[in-house]
Structure formats: structure tokens, C-alpha cells
XYZ file of C-alpha atoms in Angstrom:
727
model
C -26.829 20.711 -8.255
C -23.033 20.243 -8.405
C -22.436 18.940 -4.898
C -25.585 16.316 -4.979
C -26.404 12.894 -6.504
C -29.306 11.750 -6.348
C -31.420 8.821 -7.650
C -34.671 7.570 -7.522
C -36.696 3.926 -6.534
C -34.482 1.479 -8.623
C -34.604 -1.751 -6.758
C -31.872 -3.340 -9.033
C -29.471 -0.694 -8.380
C -28.927 -1.848 -5.108
C -25.413 -2.865 -4.940
C -24.670 -0.491 -7.276
C -25.956 2.603 -4.482
C -23.922 0.379 -2.012
C -21.076 1.882 -3.423
C -22.536 5.136 -5.234
C -24.070 6.630 -1.910
C -20.831 5.609 0.446
C -20.105 7.585 3.200
C -16.738 7.038 4.765
C -14.486 9.580 7.183
C -10.887 7.737 7.025
C -11.837 5.351 10.188
C -14.388 3.553 8.596
C -16.921 2.871 5.600
C -20.593 2.938 5.568
C -22.556 1.324 2.343
C -24.862 3.451 0.675
C -28.381 1.495 1.672
C -30.708 1.705 3.383
C -32.077 2.125 6.882
C -34.511 -1.218 6.810
C -31.594 -2.944 4.603
C -30.271 -6.235 6.259
C -27.478 -8.749 5.766
C -28.686 -9.994 2.224
C -28.986 -6.039 0.863
C -24.920 -6.087 1.578
C -25.357 -3.679 4.829
C -21.440 -3.152 5.679
C -19.595 -0.443 7.978
C -16.105 -1.724 6.734
C -13.633 -0.582 9.597
C -10.325 0.170 8.046
C -7.071 -1.855 9.062
C -8.915 -4.525 11.078
C -8.646 -7.943 9.170
C -9.954 -11.203 9.977
C -9.724 -15.016 8.354
C -12.117 -17.410 8.455
C -10.257 -21.000 8.323
C -9.156 -21.117 4.782
C -10.917 -18.422 3.043
C -9.261 -15.128 2.452
C -8.713 -12.416 5.426
C -10.865 -9.455 4.893
C -11.478 -6.257 6.651
C -13.937 -6.730 9.413
C -17.916 -5.303 9.113
C -18.847 -3.885 12.152
C -22.360 -4.796 13.227
C -24.989 -1.958 11.939
C -25.483 1.128 14.396
C -27.831 2.861 12.567
C -30.362 0.122 11.874
C -34.253 1.364 11.523
C -37.325 -0.609 10.430
C -40.700 0.157 10.352
C -42.783 -3.540 10.687
C -46.497 -2.213 10.793
C -47.931 -1.655 8.916
C -44.674 -2.541 6.704
C -43.097 0.132 5.360
C -40.083 -1.332 3.803
C -38.765 -0.558 -0.225
C -38.320 -4.335 -0.309
C -41.844 -4.688 -0.025
C -43.930 -1.927 -0.619
C -43.787 0.109 -3.854
C -43.220 4.073 -2.532
C -45.187 6.697 -3.957
C -42.235 8.759 -4.127
C -38.590 7.769 -3.433
C -35.191 9.787 -3.343
C -31.600 8.655 -2.348
C -29.365 11.803 -2.386
C -25.537 12.211 -1.308
C -24.464 15.697 -0.597
C -20.303 15.097 -0.974
C -19.946 18.795 0.350
C -20.451 17.872 3.488
C -21.057 13.798 3.308
C -24.309 13.347 4.396
C -26.719 10.967 3.236
C -30.196 11.668 2.961
C -32.770 9.627 1.746
C -36.880 10.943 1.650
C -39.898 7.852 1.162
C -43.249 8.216 0.972
C -45.971 5.812 1.061
C -49.631 6.232 0.190
C -51.632 4.296 2.789
C -55.195 4.814 1.325
C -55.707 8.151 2.171
C -52.740 8.539 4.620
C -49.217 10.218 3.146
C -46.589 9.184 5.320
C -43.204 10.288 4.429
C -40.155 8.669 6.319
C -36.440 11.190 5.969
C -33.578 10.185 7.251
C -30.551 11.436 7.443
C -26.965 10.435 8.592
C -23.013 10.932 8.649
C -19.857 9.555 9.173
C -18.252 11.886 11.844
C -15.356 13.714 10.196
C -14.280 15.491 13.477
C -14.961 12.480 15.561
C -14.218 9.297 13.827
C -15.783 6.675 15.588
C -19.375 8.349 15.486
C -21.993 7.635 13.293
C -25.201 9.620 13.656
C -28.422 9.549 12.205
C -32.011 11.650 12.179
C -34.846 9.932 11.465
C -38.146 12.268 10.823
C -41.646 10.164 9.909
C -44.480 12.443 8.697
C -48.243 11.666 8.504
C -51.427 13.278 7.202
C -53.661 10.574 9.268
C -52.948 9.458 12.434
C -51.539 6.000 12.497
C -50.050 3.896 15.603
C -46.095 2.546 14.180
C -44.503 -0.235 15.238
C -40.509 0.087 14.546
C -37.503 -0.892 15.730
C -33.716 0.500 15.943
C -30.585 -0.650 17.464
C -27.670 -2.543 16.877
C -27.693 -4.963 13.521
C -24.761 -7.531 13.799
C -26.041 -9.476 11.138
C -24.052 -7.765 8.508
C -23.004 -8.339 4.902
C -19.888 -10.765 4.845
C -17.853 -12.135 1.535
C -15.732 -14.587 3.482
C -17.069 -14.563 7.124
C -18.946 -14.712 9.518
C -16.237 -12.598 11.101
C -17.286 -12.061 14.377
C -18.417 -14.277 17.382
C -19.068 -14.479 21.593
C -21.390 -11.559 21.207
C -22.177 -9.833 24.253
C -25.082 -7.574 25.323
C -25.155 -5.172 27.162
C -28.042 -2.149 28.091
C -28.096 0.919 30.755
C -31.059 3.361 30.057
C -31.197 4.311 26.023
C -27.803 3.080 25.742
C -27.214 -0.524 23.677
C -24.070 -2.214 23.723
C -22.811 -5.023 21.468
C -19.442 -6.580 21.504
C -18.065 -9.309 19.807
C -14.462 -11.132 19.162
C -12.779 -11.712 15.980
C -12.560 -15.656 14.377
C -8.671 -15.311 14.171
C -6.629 -13.165 16.201
C -9.352 -12.521 18.549
C -9.480 -8.953 18.788
C -12.192 -7.313 20.392
C -14.702 -5.039 18.729
C -17.707 -2.817 20.144
C -20.494 -1.071 18.938
C -23.019 1.021 20.739
C -25.938 3.293 20.333
C -27.559 6.298 22.073
C -31.240 7.331 21.053
C -33.014 10.773 21.840
C -36.822 11.937 21.146
C -36.116 15.424 21.106
C -39.744 16.463 20.618
C -40.706 14.012 23.362
C -40.757 14.902 27.076
C -40.867 12.037 28.097
C -39.095 9.104 26.576
C -41.138 6.446 25.432
C -40.905 2.846 26.696
C -39.630 -0.518 24.638
C -39.446 -3.789 23.944
C -35.765 -5.038 24.143
C -35.163 -7.645 21.309
C -31.930 -9.541 21.551
C -30.674 -12.343 19.220
C -27.477 -13.687 17.556
C -25.677 -10.350 16.660
C -28.783 -8.561 16.671
C -29.369 -6.005 19.375
C -33.065 -3.524 19.456
C -35.511 -1.813 20.950
C -39.051 -2.301 19.784
C -41.442 0.313 19.761
C -45.104 0.787 19.557
C -46.256 4.791 18.676
C -49.210 7.274 17.714
C -47.787 9.384 15.448
C -50.300 12.239 14.788
C -50.184 15.318 11.959
C -49.545 17.618 14.591
C -46.358 15.475 16.308
C -44.248 14.198 13.799
C -42.223 11.283 15.036
C -38.301 12.318 15.146
C -35.632 10.043 16.335
C -31.985 10.690 16.619
C -29.707 8.445 16.600
C -25.887 8.012 17.782
C -23.647 5.232 17.328
C -19.847 4.762 17.963
C -17.636 1.395 17.352
C -14.353 0.530 18.605
C -11.772 -2.027 18.616
C -8.547 -3.577 19.967
C -6.387 -1.601 17.038
C -7.625 1.656 18.762
C -6.835 1.473 22.281
C -6.751 -1.059 24.938
C -11.130 -1.062 26.090
C -12.919 -0.417 23.438
C -16.258 -1.219 25.088
C -15.473 1.709 27.588
C -14.319 4.201 25.088
C -17.684 2.894 22.985
C -19.943 3.632 26.099
C -18.472 6.861 26.877
C -18.347 7.970 22.872
C -22.136 7.178 22.386
C -23.222 8.933 25.702
C -21.278 12.163 24.960
C -22.522 12.363 21.343
C -26.225 12.069 22.804
C -25.178 15.309 25.228
C -23.918 17.040 22.322
C -26.867 16.059 19.684
C -26.922 15.588 16.192
C -26.897 19.650 15.719
C -24.056 20.374 17.325
C -22.314 17.218 15.897
C -23.138 17.591 12.618
C -21.869 21.292 12.461
C -18.612 20.300 13.864
C -18.726 17.616 11.026
C -19.252 20.334 8.252
C -16.543 22.629 9.555
C -14.031 19.534 8.779
C -15.593 19.503 5.243
C -15.421 22.984 4.774
C -11.761 23.226 5.697
C -10.729 20.281 3.446
C -12.663 21.818 0.405
C -11.200 25.045 0.959
C -8.012 23.154 0.027
C -9.345 20.450 -2.051
C -12.336 21.871 -4.310
C -11.834 21.981 -8.347
C -13.918 24.514 -10.310
C -14.686 23.931 -13.677
C -16.450 26.765 -15.983
C -18.683 25.613 -18.644
C -19.077 22.042 -18.194
C -21.731 20.452 -15.311
C -21.445 17.120 -15.714
C -17.185 17.102 -15.538
C -17.806 19.173 -12.400
C -20.094 16.888 -10.705
C -17.772 14.071 -11.846
C -14.642 15.404 -10.520
C -16.418 16.471 -7.161
C -17.450 13.499 -6.815
C -13.913 11.906 -7.481
C -12.788 14.614 -4.936
C -15.311 13.718 -2.668
C -14.284 9.644 -2.341
C -10.586 10.632 -2.111
C -11.240 12.840 0.881
C -13.681 10.735 2.570
C -11.604 7.692 2.555
C -8.513 9.512 3.235
C -6.451 8.297 7.243
C -6.684 11.735 8.831
C -6.042 9.908 12.221
C -3.309 7.252 11.401
C -0.130 6.718 10.037
C -0.621 3.056 10.642
C -2.824 2.176 8.060
C -3.436 3.209 3.976
C -6.335 3.056 1.853
C -7.365 0.020 0.370
C -8.247 -0.570 -3.565
C -11.478 -0.468 -3.259
C -11.650 2.250 -0.928
C -14.186 1.659 2.070
C -16.591 0.444 0.222
C -16.499 -3.322 1.503
C -14.350 -6.355 1.524
C -13.698 -6.518 -1.908
C -9.786 -7.615 -2.969
C -9.681 -8.491 0.568
C -9.281 -4.872 2.220
C -5.772 -4.976 1.057
C -3.593 -1.632 0.022
C -2.204 -1.709 -3.673
C -0.278 0.390 -5.326
C -2.648 2.324 -6.432
C -2.605 4.102 -3.664
C 1.109 5.625 -4.242
C 0.762 5.793 -8.011
C -2.568 7.566 -8.456
C -3.648 8.926 -5.222
C -0.636 10.078 -3.435
C -0.243 12.970 -5.781
C -3.428 14.470 -5.019
C -2.457 14.719 -1.058
C 0.516 15.669 -1.394
C -0.489 18.657 -3.375
C -4.341 19.022 -1.258
C -3.433 17.509 1.999
C 0.371 16.284 2.339
C -0.063 15.376 6.065
C -2.500 12.374 4.620
C 0.215 11.488 2.159
C 2.977 11.543 4.690
C 0.778 8.815 6.695
C 0.427 7.020 3.691
C 4.065 6.472 2.958
C 4.473 6.301 6.686
C 2.116 2.870 6.511
C 5.048 1.798 3.868
C 7.724 2.535 6.570
C 5.527 0.411 9.371
C 5.730 -2.482 7.643
C 8.768 -3.184 5.847
C 9.234 -5.786 8.112
C 6.414 -7.598 6.129
C 8.130 -6.702 2.782
C 11.713 -7.884 3.808
C 9.867 -11.121 5.291
C 8.313 -11.650 1.610
C 11.749 -10.957 -0.612
C 13.336 -13.502 2.303
C 10.787 -16.102 1.798
C 11.937 -16.053 -2.335
C 15.464 -15.924 -1.520
C 16.147 -12.288 -2.127
C 17.798 -9.378 -0.202
C 15.933 -6.285 0.077
C 12.133 -5.281 0.230
C 9.625 -6.811 -1.689
C 6.352 -5.453 -0.722
C 3.603 -6.973 -0.701
C 1.285 -6.917 -3.338
C -2.022 -7.226 -1.347
C -0.964 -5.523 1.901
C -3.051 -6.206 4.833
C -1.843 -5.550 8.297
C 2.082 -5.403 9.496
C 2.793 -5.644 5.445
C 1.288 -9.544 5.222
C 0.656 -10.285 1.649
C -2.773 -11.503 1.230
C -2.537 -12.422 -2.645
C -3.488 -16.162 -2.956
C -1.238 -18.223 -5.275
C -4.971 -19.449 -6.804
C -6.083 -16.476 -7.728
C -8.718 -17.198 -10.508
C -11.336 -19.545 -10.208
C -11.696 -21.218 -14.352
C -15.362 -20.191 -15.080
C -15.995 -23.816 -17.009
C -14.055 -26.301 -14.135
C -14.278 -24.653 -11.399
C -11.101 -25.064 -10.409
C -8.512 -22.434 -9.100
C -6.026 -21.174 -11.139
C -2.243 -20.983 -10.742
C -1.306 -16.574 -10.800
C 1.864 -14.760 -10.325
C 0.709 -11.429 -8.725
C 2.245 -12.072 -5.710
C 5.165 -13.595 -6.792
C 6.235 -11.812 -10.283
C 4.755 -8.149 -9.917
C 8.128 -6.790 -8.293
C 7.598 -3.242 -9.574
C 5.600 -2.819 -6.623
C 8.786 -1.542 -4.617
C 9.933 0.716 -7.094
C 6.574 2.034 -7.176
C 6.934 2.528 -3.324
C 10.538 4.104 -3.524
C 9.845 6.287 -6.673
C 6.603 7.730 -3.901
C 8.583 8.285 -1.286
C 11.124 10.279 -3.535
C 8.326 12.167 -4.998
C 6.941 12.943 -1.657
C 10.044 14.551 -0.485
C 10.871 16.421 -3.379
C 7.273 17.964 -3.522
C 6.621 19.142 -0.167
C 10.210 19.607 0.908
C 9.180 17.474 3.613
C 12.895 15.754 4.481
C 11.867 14.615 7.693
C 10.677 11.542 6.036
C 14.040 10.027 4.887
C 14.990 10.204 8.219
C 11.827 8.931 9.765
C 12.142 5.254 7.686
C 11.703 6.587 4.026
C 15.932 6.299 3.076
C 15.864 3.206 4.680
C 12.855 2.002 2.546
C 14.235 3.427 -0.102
C 17.399 1.650 0.281
C 15.825 -1.780 0.678
C 14.044 -1.672 -2.411
C 17.102 -0.880 -4.794
C 18.776 -4.092 -2.397
C 15.931 -5.788 -3.712
C 16.507 -5.066 -7.341
C 19.806 -5.540 -7.352
C 19.467 -9.162 -5.657
C 16.520 -9.901 -8.142
C 18.344 -8.792 -11.452
C 20.057 -11.295 -13.801
C 23.527 -10.484 -15.037
C 23.643 -11.230 -19.136
C 27.231 -11.300 -19.962
C 27.206 -12.137 -23.842
C 25.119 -8.463 -23.777
C 26.778 -6.473 -20.990
C 23.863 -6.153 -19.093
C 21.454 -6.543 -16.004
C 18.074 -7.898 -16.660
C 15.011 -8.436 -14.910
C 13.442 -11.772 -16.419
C 10.238 -13.884 -14.998
C 8.056 -10.393 -13.928
C 4.573 -9.240 -14.140
C 4.398 -5.821 -15.542
C 1.175 -3.119 -14.844
C -0.698 -5.749 -17.848
C -1.696 -8.717 -16.076
C -2.391 -10.333 -18.850
C 0.689 -11.356 -19.403
C 2.444 -13.117 -16.884
C 6.098 -14.468 -16.477
C 7.369 -11.689 -19.024
C 11.241 -10.913 -19.377
C 12.287 -7.040 -19.463
C 8.868 -5.369 -18.865
C 9.879 -2.167 -19.763
C 7.842 -0.297 -17.173
C 9.580 -2.736 -14.486
C 12.672 -2.372 -15.698
C 12.373 1.098 -16.014
C 10.918 1.938 -12.108
C 13.660 -0.350 -11.364
C 16.092 1.613 -12.545
C 15.061 4.874 -10.849
C 15.107 3.561 -7.205
C 18.739 2.785 -7.640
C 19.468 5.802 -8.650
C 17.421 7.378 -5.992
C 19.536 5.527 -3.585
C 22.114 6.713 -5.431
C 21.498 10.282 -4.806
C 20.735 9.708 -1.532
C 23.913 8.032 -0.455
C 25.713 10.792 -1.871
C 24.199 13.385 -0.342
C 24.117 11.690 3.049
C 27.553 11.237 2.558
C 28.428 14.641 2.500
C 25.644 15.934 4.867
C 24.614 13.346 7.188
C 27.628 11.217 7.295
C 26.636 9.743 10.541
C 23.098 9.002 9.505
C 24.514 7.126 6.346
C 26.927 5.019 8.554
C 24.147 3.914 10.584
C 22.025 3.032 8.098
C 24.748 1.146 5.744
C 25.886 -0.818 9.397
C 21.728 -1.520 9.834
C 20.807 -2.534 6.418
C 24.605 -4.591 5.987
C 25.308 -2.848 2.595
C 28.680 -1.479 2.739
C 30.761 -1.893 0.147
C 28.016 -2.126 -2.379
C 27.922 1.215 -3.635
C 30.055 0.110 -7.185
C 27.590 -3.035 -7.334
C 24.367 -0.689 -7.400
C 26.081 1.704 -9.312
C 27.090 -1.096 -12.374
C 23.443 -2.220 -11.647
C 21.667 1.090 -12.271
C 24.548 1.987 -15.351
C 23.792 -1.553 -17.058
C 20.053 -1.808 -16.216
C 18.373 -2.994 -19.542
C 15.500 -0.193 -20.479
C 13.552 -0.757 -23.818
C 14.211 2.426 -26.043
C 11.600 2.919 -29.133
C 11.990 1.313 -32.200
C 12.855 2.858 -35.451
C 8.662 3.808 -36.056
C 9.321 5.142 -32.437
C 7.244 2.472 -30.407
C 8.305 0.718 -27.225
C 7.935 -2.323 -27.043
C 6.314 -3.518 -23.773
C 8.576 -6.708 -23.091
C 10.516 -9.254 -25.093
C 8.359 -10.467 -27.521
C 5.788 -8.701 -27.254
C 5.778 -7.511 -30.972
C 5.899 -11.675 -31.656
C 2.354 -12.008 -30.154
C -0.628 -12.140 -32.339
C -1.845 -8.807 -33.323
C -5.876 -8.424 -32.796
C -8.118 -6.367 -31.717
C -9.795 -6.056 -28.407
C -13.227 -6.608 -29.735
C -11.791 -9.634 -31.568
C -9.964 -11.654 -28.387
C -13.618 -10.658 -26.957
C -15.556 -12.095 -29.038
C -13.615 -15.492 -28.355
C -14.542 -15.655 -24.751
C -17.648 -18.533 -24.448
C -18.016 -17.223 -20.807
C -18.442 -13.197 -20.123
C -16.494 -14.243 -16.823
C -13.898 -15.879 -18.461
C -10.387 -14.377 -16.873
C -8.932 -13.081 -19.881
C -4.837 -13.140 -18.943
C -3.219 -16.370 -16.838
C -1.696 -19.158 -18.865
C -4.872 -20.084 -21.151
C -6.614 -16.884 -21.107
C -8.017 -15.062 -24.306
C -5.573 -12.508 -24.725
C -2.352 -13.987 -23.386
C -0.834 -14.945 -26.693
C -1.956 -11.744 -28.500
C -0.947 -7.977 -28.221
C -4.191 -6.833 -26.193
C -3.212 -5.609 -22.623
C -5.339 -5.116 -19.473
C -4.437 -1.597 -18.838
C -1.749 0.938 -19.390
C 1.888 -0.283 -18.944
C 4.097 1.483 -21.935
C 1.870 4.221 -21.602
C 2.329 4.932 -17.373
C 6.174 4.617 -17.964
C 5.518 7.555 -20.645
C 3.147 9.542 -17.872
C 6.041 9.081 -15.343
C 8.917 9.738 -17.387
C 7.629 11.481 -20.437
C 10.556 14.450 -20.306
C 12.946 11.642 -20.727
C 11.197 11.286 -24.597
C 10.333 13.439 -27.321
C 7.050 14.122 -27.461
C 6.354 12.117 -31.236
C 7.275 8.937 -29.067
C 4.382 9.755 -27.327
C 1.963 10.207 -29.498
C 3.274 7.609 -31.250
C 3.256 4.758 -28.445
C -0.374 6.345 -27.774
C -1.399 5.532 -31.117
C -0.075 1.973 -31.282
C -1.404 0.559 -27.298
C -4.527 2.734 -27.103
C -6.368 0.457 -29.707
C -4.659 -2.850 -28.037
C -5.818 -2.120 -24.823
C -8.961 -3.581 -23.104
C -8.919 -0.701 -20.275
C -9.886 -3.958 -17.900
C -8.800 -2.075 -15.104
C -9.982 1.305 -13.495
C -6.673 2.608 -13.390
C -5.979 3.028 -17.054
C -8.252 5.270 -18.653
C -6.897 8.482 -16.780
C -2.994 7.374 -17.881
C -4.016 7.589 -21.952
C -5.824 11.204 -20.767
C -2.545 12.153 -18.829
C -0.703 11.455 -22.086
C -2.102 12.764 -24.406
C -2.554 15.897 -22.636
C 1.502 15.398 -22.550
C 1.332 15.786 -26.605
C -1.191 18.129 -26.396
C -4.212 16.782 -27.523
C -7.066 17.039 -25.241
C -9.837 16.418 -27.575
C -8.349 12.377 -27.132
C -8.203 12.771 -23.532
C -11.159 14.051 -22.408
C -13.183 10.833 -22.862
C -10.976 9.241 -20.675
C -11.087 11.699 -18.246
C -14.823 11.427 -18.099
C -14.358 7.161 -17.854
C -12.479 7.950 -15.525
C -14.422 10.667 -13.490
C -17.623 8.890 -14.007
C -16.489 4.974 -13.171
C -18.544 5.482 -10.204
C -21.433 7.016 -10.586
C -22.248 5.057 -13.972
C -21.419 1.761 -12.472
C -19.817 1.012 -15.340
C -16.878 -1.220 -14.337
C -15.441 -4.525 -14.288
C -17.600 -6.403 -11.737
C -15.835 -9.742 -11.977
C -12.226 -11.349 -12.541
C -13.125 -14.932 -13.369
C -15.747 -15.974 -10.883
C -14.200 -13.630 -8.015
C -17.035 -10.290 -7.448
C -14.573 -7.009 -7.718
C -17.250 -4.404 -7.507
C -17.197 -1.258 -4.827
C -16.105 2.471 -5.189
C -12.699 2.978 -6.960
C -10.579 5.039 -5.789
C -6.963 5.250 -7.859
C -9.904 6.202 -10.478
C -10.908 8.776 -8.285
C -7.190 9.726 -7.681
C -6.730 9.829 -11.880
C -9.257 11.828 -12.573
C -8.048 14.409 -10.174
C -4.416 14.038 -11.979
C -6.322 14.352 -15.447
C -7.600 17.900 -14.396
C -4.547 19.410 -12.543
C -1.666 17.228 -14.249
C -3.013 17.062 -18.043
C -5.268 19.870 -18.882
C -3.856 22.174 -16.574
C -0.750 21.055 -17.109
C 0.089 21.567 -13.379
C 4.431 21.085 -13.116
C 6.624 21.239 -10.160
C 10.245 21.924 -10.650
C 13.593 23.495 -8.698
C 11.495 25.482 -6.237
C 8.583 26.500 -9.169
C 5.084 25.970 -9.919
C 4.188 26.073 -13.443
C 1.698 25.740 -16.077
C 1.275 24.381 -19.235
C -2.576 24.114 -20.103
C -4.738 22.297 -22.772
C -7.871 23.097 -21.455
C -11.408 20.835 -22.785
C -12.851 23.488 -25.668
C -16.100 23.379 -23.467
C -14.172 24.453 -19.903
C -14.216 28.196 -20.273
C -12.128 28.318 -16.918
C -10.699 25.939 -14.249
C -9.893 27.178 -10.913
C -7.610 25.138 -7.881
C -5.508 25.327 -5.043
C -2.086 23.366 -5.123
C 0.388 23.169 -2.301
C 4.622 22.853 -3.115
C 7.185 22.961 -0.765
C 5.297 24.537 2.195
C 3.233 27.098 0.152
C -0.036 27.315 -0.945
C -0.843 28.292 -4.507
C -4.361 29.659 -6.057
C -4.064 28.700 -9.855
C -6.775 30.105 -12.756
C -6.759 29.018 -16.144
C -9.152 29.882 -18.960
C -8.820 30.012 -22.470
C -6.608 32.639 -23.100
C -5.014 33.053 -19.747
C -3.390 31.562 -16.535
C -2.338 32.870 -13.432
C -0.816 31.254 -10.429
C -0.523 33.306 -7.238
C 0.925 32.693 -3.980
C -1.594 32.765 -0.718
């Protein structure tokens, strides 16, 4: 089935399945663990935008207490301790439903546990579950259902001062975060729909654990059915999360599982109506692409413009739950063509965090906006100066991600302008977007270095997208995105001068840019951006061609430990031309129209053998650029690698000794981009939508919808014809 992902009993895949079967609704993400799993099984319900720091450990998002714990203890019916006769774990991506069916044979008694759960897309604070147990012989079961606050933390524990409240069938567990003392509440109501009288229970209360224990007879004629309603709120949501949580679970119980599920499905149906992509002739690609789209839809913050999407989505605390450039460069293209209101929310997050970007630039002695490489609340940069641990000496290593990856500001300015052009929503500029673009331009002018002998500006001592080579000069992608930022800002300056002079005066006065226009124009004109050499290849940065020219396999063979970091000052790739991920190829994807097609192909052929693809962001760019020069056969394997990264679990799990596992929403966005911008060749310009298809040979048809400048379009492409119709 192209809408379901299913796996059998594989106990060694527990961590992988936690990612693979993730549920999310933009507010929170519940890992694909099982009902009886605990802290050691990496159970987590990760909350978007709520961060905490314990001591000098890394600040990371808070995992809420688990409102959906259920475990049978007598007899012990847990996959951790008993072999099942059958077991299946299923994710229905069409309606965001997790289903588990496990059967045990106890002599002549065949016991089947079925559990279904979803995170409501209709009411994002709700978690809802239904449990059903059937037997072939009567048996008395002892089981617990409740709230488990002993959840997985990478750098925790983050919650303290637990408080417990019970009222009738309701449990409520509240706590505060350690660093900022923010309150969080988790509530749970349960209902036995097949019982006229709700059964009594024994209350279990321990540090962070608040559960009911039942002892009930289950017969073949009377299966056990339990509906569980959980809710969570915190201080980021409203003033009194406890009261809101109480009301949330009470109201949910009154509506019941089925009504809540139907409302949840209605939202999913509406989302899929706009975002689905149909592939005929390639079932594997269809499943992988729908799975990628599922992740993008499920993590979209439809509820708020104060948050954005972390690099690992809502699959846990990896990468500190921080927002990277991934969101603007790899996910935004999907949202602005399917859910433009979500794209706007994501960019308003950058508007709201502009003060943090200004403060970061000032801390380094620069003007303008230098955005956080790993952005948390308020634009705080969570990047550590010592980000990697040497696997041999166990000493922390100085890295320069925070202070040298200056392309982040240009990525954001570029994304804002792409959104405005694509959607036609100019209001974003007046709601702070223009100020962000101007401040990013001011940063590059402040950072730039003028070389009189060559009569040009340069950007020196930077890290480009390829993180294995630190502190390089004139990384071509960085210089180009900076130049683009200045040109966007200057273009807006001219437009505002003509059409919005009062707004421009106020903006220039606020930022202090009066008299800077000629300086900006000079910088934009003279900023050095490398061009193709006599062979048509663009050098990634100054001196790159002088590095050892060797293969990825050769560099890998030099590793003494599989967890060694390849980059930095002493990494095995640092003095070679082997790169972590697409860099020049990213440049050619964004600005490919400025180069002849043969230049795109020559650079693809040069850099592809030298790319380790140590980032999940990389493969889709090679697919996209291959489509640009018309070679879908080269593109297809990279598309499938991107689209299946979370299905296969075959991705880098460690950087040095640091666990970096989790889901890969940027790759999910990259899979969509490859299908729509690559294979379909979708282009928008001058108010028109056009296609330059390069379908893989086994794709009989590709169908999708897209949004452009306030209009929706239906696109249908086959091997011999294509059609665009306005809806």
C-alpha cells in the first residue's frame, strides 16, 4: 500500500523505528516507540520551541512526560521480555495514525493487543489513543495506564518540582524546567467504552510517574477497550498551562476517540488535497515520496509564527532542536508552493529573531544581522565553539560553525525574497522582511574585505556548505549568496524609493543606513565571485584545486575509528579535495540559469566523485542539477537516496562521538524538490508557470498541485505530454 509503512518484530531496530514511525502535528513530535516502552527505549514527546539547559550541558528542547503509557505486568506482556507470536507496527501516513498489533500465545490462550494513536492535527495539544485486548480464554490482567515523566533526555533531566493532581478519572502531572523555570503540564483522561461502570484502580505515584493500576478480567466475549486522552501545555502557550491542560483532556474525553479522529482526519485530507504527488509506474518511489511529504506536513508549525522547524524535525533532541539553514533552503520551497501560510510563519520566525541576529553580529564586531547557525528561542545561537569530541584523546575540538558560516544570513534573505516573488505576498516585506534583508546586506558589507591590488571585495575566513574545509577564503557559494543579498536589498531600495518613500525613510533611519546606498552598490559590483576555469569547473574556494586530489574511498580508508570527524584542523578530509556535501552544486542549483548547461554538467562530473555525502542535504542537489542538464538517469539514484533516508535508516548517526540521528526533514524537502523542480521541471517567472519535464524512464505519469502568486494549478505529466490547468 502506498499510504502505509509497516515492519515486523525487530528488537535491534528500536532506535531506528522511533524515528521511522514518528507522529507529529507541528506542536509536538511523539517517537515511534511502543506503549510499554520507557526512558531506556528513547520514548520522547518533543515540544517545539520549549528549551532548557542543565548546568553546562547543551541547551535542547524539552521532552514532555509521556501521556500515553500503557503496560501489562501480570502476565508480563511486553516485547522487551516476551517473544510475540506475531507483531506488526504500522504508520498510516495519509491520516497520521500509528497502529501496533501484537499477539502472544500463553498456552491455549491467544492474546492480541491492538493500539492506535494520533497527535491531533485539529487540536495540536492533544494526544489520543485507543487500546484493545482480545483473548481466546478468560484471563485476569494487571496493567498500568498513565503519565510517565521518566522520559529520554540527551542532556537532561530537564523537568523538576513535579506536582500530582487527580480528579475522578483525570491525572495531571506538572513540572518546571530547570533553567528558566517554565511551567509544563501533562494531563490524561481515560474511558472504558465497553463498560457501564468504570472500573476502580490503585494510584501509583513516584518521581515523575503518575499512573493508575487495574486488575480486570478479560473474556473472549468481553474484550478490553480503553480510550486514552492526553494533553500538554506550557508557559510558551499561555499563562496557566495547568488549567488549559485540565480543560483539554476533559473536553477530549467528552468528545471521544472517534469524533477526535474524524476531525484529525479532516485536516489531513485537506492537507493532502493540496500537497499530494502521484507517481504512476514506480510504487517504491511513490511510497518514499509520500512518506517524505507526510513528514513535511506533520512538522509544519501551522499554529504559530514564533517557531520554526528544527534540523531533525520533532524526532527528539538531536542537534539541540535548533533551526538551521535547512528550513529556508530545503523545506521552504515545498511550503510556499503547497501551504504558503506555513512558509510565511517560518519566515516570520526569522523576523522575530532578528534582535538575536543583530546581537550576534555586534558580539563579533560587525554591523547588521548575523543569524544563528543553530537557532533556538529568540535567535539565540546554540552552537558550541567546541562542537566535536576527538575520538582518540576524548578532548573537545574547536570548530567554527558558529562564527564562520556566514552564508546563513544570505540564505534567509534569499528565502524571504523567493517567498515574496513566488506567492506575491509583499506584506511580508512590510511586516519585517525588508528589514531582515537590509540588515543581512549590512552585515556582509561590514564583514567584507577590500583588496586594493585586485580592486575587489572578498569574504575571507569562512565555512561554506562543505563543512570539512574550515576558514577558507572566497567560498564561491558564500560570496554569491552575499552578492545576491546586496542585489535584492538594492532592488528593494529602488522600489521603495519609488512606491513607498515614507516606509523607506523610516526603515533607513531605524537601521542607520542613510548614505550607504553607493557603498552597497560598490560592494555588490566588486564582490568577487569565482567563475568557471578553462575546463568549465568552478573552484570551490581559494586554493581548493591545490589540495590533494584523491577519492572518497581512499580518505575513508585512512580512518582509524569509524566515528572520526572528517573535517576540522586534523580531519582525514581537511587537506584533500574530498568534501562533505554539495557546495558548488548548490550554487548551480540556485543560480543555474546564469551558466551554460555544459558548465553545470562539468561541475557535476568533477565534484560528484569527490563528495562524501556526509549530510542528508547533499544527494538531492546532485539530483536537481542532473535534471537541469537533462540527465534524469543520473538524478534518479540520488532522488531515491534522499526520499528513503528515513525509511532505510541508512544515514550518518555520529559526528565524532555525538549522536546526530533522527528524522531528516531537509531531505524530505529535497525529495519533493527533486520530483517537482527536477523531474517535472516546474518553473515560475513573470506570472507564468511552465514545465521542462525530465521524467525517469519508469514513471508513466506525475501529477501534483502547486501554488503561485495566489493561484492554484493542477499539473499532469506523462512521458510524451504535459498539462498545466488553473484551478
